[in-house]
Amino acid sequence: MKFFRSILTVLLLFFMMNFSETRFISLFIGQEEFIVEIAETEEEKITGLMFRKKIPDNFGMLFLYEGEDFRGMWMKNTLIHLDLIFLNSNREIVDIRANVPPCTMEPCETYISRKKAKYVLELKGNRSRELKLKTGDSLFFIPDKK
C-alpha cells in the first residue's frame, strides 16, 4: 500500500512540475515514507517551493549543503505554509520552525536555524506537529548527490 502511495505521489509530481533536472529520493520519518525533491544547486535552493499552490502530505523538499552552518530560509513567493526542519550531518533534528507563513510583504523574514545544520527539510505546514517531531529525532535518507 505504501509503495502504491509513493508511485501515485511521483506521478502527481510529474504533472506538477518540469522534470528536466528534478531529482527525488525517499526519506523516512519513523515508518512514514516521504518523497522529497532535492535542492542542491544555488538556483534550486533559491527557488525552493516557490509558487506551489499545494503539496501532498507525504512530499517535501530537501536542501543539501556541503557542511554544517547556520542556515537561513525565507518564504518569498511561497504560497503555502511550510515546516522548516533543520538537520545536522547525522540527520538529527537540531531545530524546527513549524507552520511558517508565506511572505506577504517585503522585506521577507529570514528564518535562521538556532544550531548549525547540513540539511533543511521543508514539509507541508504543521506536518512536524502531526508527526510529533522534536529536536534530537533522527530521519533516514540517502542524499544521492549528483
PDB file of C-alpha atoms in Angstrom:
ATOM      1  CA  MET A   1       0.000   0.000   0.000  1.00  0.00           C
ATOM      2  CA  LYS A   2       2.821   2.421   0.894  1.00  0.00           C
ATOM      3  CA  PHE A   3       4.592   1.563  -2.359  1.00  0.00           C
ATOM      4  CA  PHE A   4       1.409   2.287  -4.312  1.00  0.00           C
ATOM      5  CA  ARG A   5       1.018   5.623  -2.486  1.00  0.00           C
ATOM      6  CA  SER A   6       4.638   6.513  -3.318  1.00  0.00           C
ATOM      7  CA  ILE A   7       4.068   5.749  -7.006  1.00  0.00           C
ATOM      8  CA  LEU A   8       0.930   7.894  -7.026  1.00  0.00           C
ATOM      9  CA  THR A   9       2.828  10.760  -5.401  1.00  0.00           C
ATOM     10  CA  VAL A  10       5.587  10.603  -8.009  1.00  0.00           C
ATOM     11  CA  LEU A  11       3.013  10.556 -10.813  1.00  0.00           C
ATOM     12  CA  LEU A  12       1.238  13.545  -9.268  1.00  0.00           C
ATOM     13  CA  LEU A  13       4.525  15.419  -9.051  1.00  0.00           C
ATOM     14  CA  PHE A  14       5.255  14.560 -12.678  1.00  0.00           C
ATOM     15  CA  PHE A  15       2.232  16.581 -13.682  1.00  0.00           C
ATOM     16  CA  MET A  16       3.003  19.410 -11.237  1.00  0.00           C
ATOM     17  CA  MET A  17       6.485  20.344 -12.417  1.00  0.00           C
ATOM     18  CA  ASN A  18       9.161  20.229 -15.070  1.00  0.00           C
ATOM     19  CA  PHE A  19      11.233  17.053 -14.797  1.00  0.00           C
ATOM     20  CA  SER A  20      14.244  18.264 -16.781  1.00  0.00           C
ATOM     21  CA  GLU A  21      16.617  18.313 -13.798  1.00  0.00           C
ATOM     22  CA  THR A  22      14.338  17.443 -10.887  1.00  0.00           C
ATOM     23  CA  ARG A  23      15.537  14.638  -8.612  1.00  0.00           C
ATOM     24  CA  PHE A  24      13.630  12.830  -5.875  1.00  0.00           C
ATOM     25  CA  ILE A  25      14.604  10.485  -3.058  1.00  0.00           C
ATOM     26  CA  SER A  26      12.734   8.632  -0.332  1.00  0.00           C
ATOM     27  CA  LEU A  27      13.023   9.984   3.198  1.00  0.00           C
ATOM     28  CA  PHE A  28      11.693   8.180   6.263  1.00  0.00           C
ATOM     29  CA  ILE A  29      10.315   9.760   9.410  1.00  0.00           C
ATOM     30  CA  GLY A  30       9.736   6.763  11.627  1.00  0.00           C
ATOM     31  CA  GLN A  31       7.741   4.332   9.482  1.00  0.00           C
ATOM     32  CA  GLU A  32       6.313   7.062   7.250  1.00  0.00           C
ATOM     33  CA  GLU A  33       7.844   7.468   3.783  1.00  0.00           C
ATOM     34  CA  PHE A  34       8.121  10.857   2.111  1.00  0.00           C
ATOM     35  CA  ILE A  35       9.083  11.606  -1.464  1.00  0.00           C
ATOM     36  CA  VAL A  36      11.382  14.619  -1.346  1.00  0.00           C
ATOM     37  CA  GLU A  37      12.615  16.803  -4.142  1.00  0.00           C
ATOM     38  CA  ILE A  38      16.321  17.602  -3.921  1.00  0.00           C
ATOM     39  CA  ALA A  39      17.562  21.210  -3.902  1.00  0.00           C
ATOM     40  CA  GLU A  40      21.323  21.135  -4.369  1.00  0.00           C
ATOM     41  CA  THR A  41      22.269  23.877  -6.835  1.00  0.00           C
ATOM     42  CA  GLU A  42      22.055  27.538  -5.874  1.00  0.00           C
ATOM     43  CA  GLU A  43      19.191  28.052  -8.319  1.00  0.00           C
ATOM     44  CA  GLU A  44      17.257  25.113  -6.832  1.00  0.00           C
ATOM     45  CA  LYS A  45      17.875  26.424  -3.309  1.00  0.00           C
ATOM     46  CA  ILE A  46      16.759  29.951  -4.188  1.00  0.00           C
ATOM     47  CA  THR A  47      13.606  28.707  -5.930  1.00  0.00           C
ATOM     48  CA  GLY A  48      12.705  26.071  -3.334  1.00  0.00           C
ATOM     49  CA  LEU A  49       8.948  25.515  -3.176  1.00  0.00           C
ATOM     50  CA  MET A  50       8.051  28.916  -4.610  1.00  0.00           C
ATOM     51  CA  PHE A  51       4.756  29.224  -6.500  1.00  0.00           C
ATOM     52  CA  ARG A  52       3.427  25.799  -5.433  1.00  0.00           C
ATOM     53  CA  LYS A  53      -0.262  26.110  -4.596  1.00  0.00           C
ATOM     54  CA  LYS A  54      -0.287  22.872  -2.593  1.00  0.00           C
ATOM     55  CA  ILE A  55       1.833  19.831  -1.894  1.00  0.00           C
ATOM     56  CA  PRO A  56       0.855  16.310  -0.806  1.00  0.00           C
ATOM     57  CA  ASP A  57       1.141  15.318   2.872  1.00  0.00           C
ATOM     58  CA  ASN A  58       3.992  12.897   2.120  1.00  0.00           C
ATOM     59  CA  PHE A  59       6.037  15.284  -0.038  1.00  0.00           C
ATOM     60  CA  GLY A  60       8.814  17.704   0.793  1.00  0.00           C
ATOM     61  CA  MET A  61      11.987  19.379  -0.400  1.00  0.00           C
ATOM     62  CA  LEU A  62      15.427  18.574   0.971  1.00  0.00           C
ATOM     63  CA  PHE A  63      18.137  21.230   0.730  1.00  0.00           C
ATOM     64  CA  LEU A  64      21.669  19.776   0.622  1.00  0.00           C
ATOM     65  CA  TYR A  65      24.709  21.723   1.824  1.00  0.00           C
ATOM     66  CA  GLU A  66      28.413  20.833   1.953  1.00  0.00           C
ATOM     67  CA  GLY A  67      28.980  21.283   5.677  1.00  0.00           C
ATOM     68  CA  GLU A  68      27.219  22.363   8.841  1.00  0.00           C
ATOM     69  CA  ASP A  69      26.483  26.060   9.329  1.00  0.00           C
ATOM     70  CA  PHE A  70      23.639  28.284  10.443  1.00  0.00           C
ATOM     71  CA  ARG A  71      21.065  28.029   7.643  1.00  0.00           C
ATOM     72  CA  GLY A  72      18.619  30.747   6.671  1.00  0.00           C
ATOM     73  CA  MET A  73      15.373  30.148   4.786  1.00  0.00           C
ATOM     74  CA  TRP A  74      12.802  32.615   3.533  1.00  0.00           C
ATOM     75  CA  MET A  75       9.274  32.374   2.181  1.00  0.00           C
ATOM     76  CA  LYS A  76       9.446  34.779  -0.761  1.00  0.00           C
ATOM     77  CA  ASN A  77       6.914  33.826  -3.464  1.00  0.00           C
ATOM     78  CA  THR A  78       5.842  30.845  -1.364  1.00  0.00           C
ATOM     79  CA  LEU A  79       2.092  30.360  -1.426  1.00  0.00           C
ATOM     80  CA  ILE A  80       1.676  27.769   1.335  1.00  0.00           C
ATOM     81  CA  HIS A  81       2.655  27.381   4.990  1.00  0.00           C
ATOM     82  CA  LEU A  82       5.721  25.177   5.463  1.00  0.00           C
ATOM     83  CA  ASP A  83       7.584  23.462   8.271  1.00  0.00           C
ATOM     84  CA  LEU A  84      11.343  24.106   8.191  1.00  0.00           C
ATOM     85  CA  ILE A  85      13.249  21.219   9.745  1.00  0.00           C
ATOM     86  CA  PHE A  86      16.984  21.751  10.213  1.00  0.00           C
ATOM     87  CA  LEU A  87      19.193  18.630  10.409  1.00  0.00           C
ATOM     88  CA  ASN A  88      22.839  18.144  11.311  1.00  0.00           C
ATOM     89  CA  SER A  89      25.269  15.894   9.419  1.00  0.00           C
ATOM     90  CA  ASN A  90      23.997  12.876  11.416  1.00  0.00           C
ATOM     91  CA  ARG A  91      20.474  13.611  10.120  1.00  0.00           C
ATOM     92  CA  GLU A  92      19.296  14.567  13.607  1.00  0.00           C
ATOM     93  CA  ILE A  93      16.842  17.432  14.007  1.00  0.00           C
ATOM     94  CA  VAL A  94      18.555  20.487  15.507  1.00  0.00           C
ATOM     95  CA  ASP A  95      15.715  22.990  15.010  1.00  0.00           C
ATOM     96  CA  ILE A  96      12.113  23.111  13.777  1.00  0.00           C
ATOM     97  CA  ARG A  97      10.167  26.134  12.591  1.00  0.00           C
ATOM     98  CA  ALA A  98       6.583  24.926  12.343  1.00  0.00           C
ATOM     99  CA  ASN A  99       3.869  26.291  10.054  1.00  0.00           C
ATOM    100  CA  VAL A 100       5.900  29.219   8.721  1.00  0.00           C
ATOM    101  CA  PRO A 101       3.553  31.514   6.761  1.00  0.00           C
ATOM    102  CA  PRO A 102       4.138  32.791   3.229  1.00  0.00           C
ATOM    103  CA  CYS A 103       5.828  36.158   2.910  1.00  0.00           C
ATOM    104  CA  THR A 104       3.182  38.745   2.029  1.00  0.00           C
ATOM    105  CA  MET A 105       5.255  41.905   2.302  1.00  0.00           C
ATOM    106  CA  GLU A 106       8.866  42.879   1.544  1.00  0.00           C
ATOM    107  CA  PRO A 107      11.315  42.505   3.133  1.00  0.00           C
ATOM    108  CA  CYS A 108      10.653  38.821   3.778  1.00  0.00           C
ATOM    109  CA  GLU A 109      11.730  37.437   7.129  1.00  0.00           C
ATOM    110  CA  THR A 110      14.662  35.011   7.140  1.00  0.00           C
ATOM    111  CA  TYR A 111      14.279  32.010   9.446  1.00  0.00           C
ATOM    112  CA  ILE A 112      17.749  31.102  10.702  1.00  0.00           C
ATOM    113  CA  SER A 113      18.490  27.781  12.376  1.00  0.00           C
ATOM    114  CA  ARG A 114      19.256  28.007  16.088  1.00  0.00           C
ATOM    115  CA  LYS A 115      22.062  25.457  15.631  1.00  0.00           C
ATOM    116  CA  LYS A 116      24.318  24.538  12.740  1.00  0.00           C
ATOM    117  CA  ALA A 117      22.690  22.358  10.089  1.00  0.00           C
ATOM    118  CA  LYS A 118      23.789  20.479   6.982  1.00  0.00           C
ATOM    119  CA  TYR A 119      20.295  19.801   5.609  1.00  0.00           C
ATOM    120  CA  VAL A 120      16.981  21.625   5.621  1.00  0.00           C
ATOM    121  CA  LEU A 121      13.759  19.737   5.028  1.00  0.00           C
ATOM    122  CA  GLU A 122      10.616  21.607   4.034  1.00  0.00           C
ATOM    123  CA  LEU A 123       7.303  19.857   4.618  1.00  0.00           C
ATOM    124  CA  LYS A 124       3.681  20.924   4.380  1.00  0.00           C
ATOM    125  CA  GLY A 125       2.793  23.237   7.271  1.00  0.00           C
ATOM    126  CA  ASN A 126       2.075  21.516  10.613  1.00  0.00           C
ATOM    127  CA  ARG A 127       3.346  18.093   9.444  1.00  0.00           C
ATOM    128  CA  SER A 128       6.095  18.189  12.081  1.00  0.00           C
ATOM    129  CA  ARG A 129       3.412  18.555  14.780  1.00  0.00           C
ATOM    130  CA  GLU A 130       1.288  15.792  13.268  1.00  0.00           C
ATOM    131  CA  LEU A 131       4.367  13.525  13.268  1.00  0.00           C
ATOM    132  CA  LYS A 132       5.312  14.662  16.804  1.00  0.00           C
ATOM    133  CA  LEU A 133       8.829  15.570  15.666  1.00  0.00           C
ATOM    134  CA  LYS A 134      11.216  17.093  18.171  1.00  0.00           C
ATOM    135  CA  THR A 135      14.828  18.176  18.435  1.00  0.00           C
ATOM    136  CA  GLY A 136      17.093  15.134  18.581  1.00  0.00           C
ATOM    137  CA  ASP A 137      14.886  12.902  16.415  1.00  0.00           C
ATOM    138  CA  SER A 138      16.664  11.226  13.502  1.00  0.00           C
ATOM    139  CA  LEU A 139      15.450  10.946   9.914  1.00  0.00           C
ATOM    140  CA  PHE A 140      16.648   8.379   7.397  1.00  0.00           C
ATOM    141  CA  PHE A 141      17.601   9.220   3.825  1.00  0.00           C
ATOM    142  CA  ILE A 142      20.475   8.771   1.418  1.00  0.00           C
ATOM    143  CA  PRO A 143      21.168  12.134  -0.275  1.00  0.00           C
ATOM    144  CA  ASP A 144      22.138  10.661  -3.688  1.00  0.00           C
ATOM    145  CA  LYS A 145      24.315  13.622  -4.667  1.00  0.00           C
ATOM    146  CA  LYS A 146      24.860  14.401  -8.373  1.00  0.00           C
TER     147      LYS A 146
END
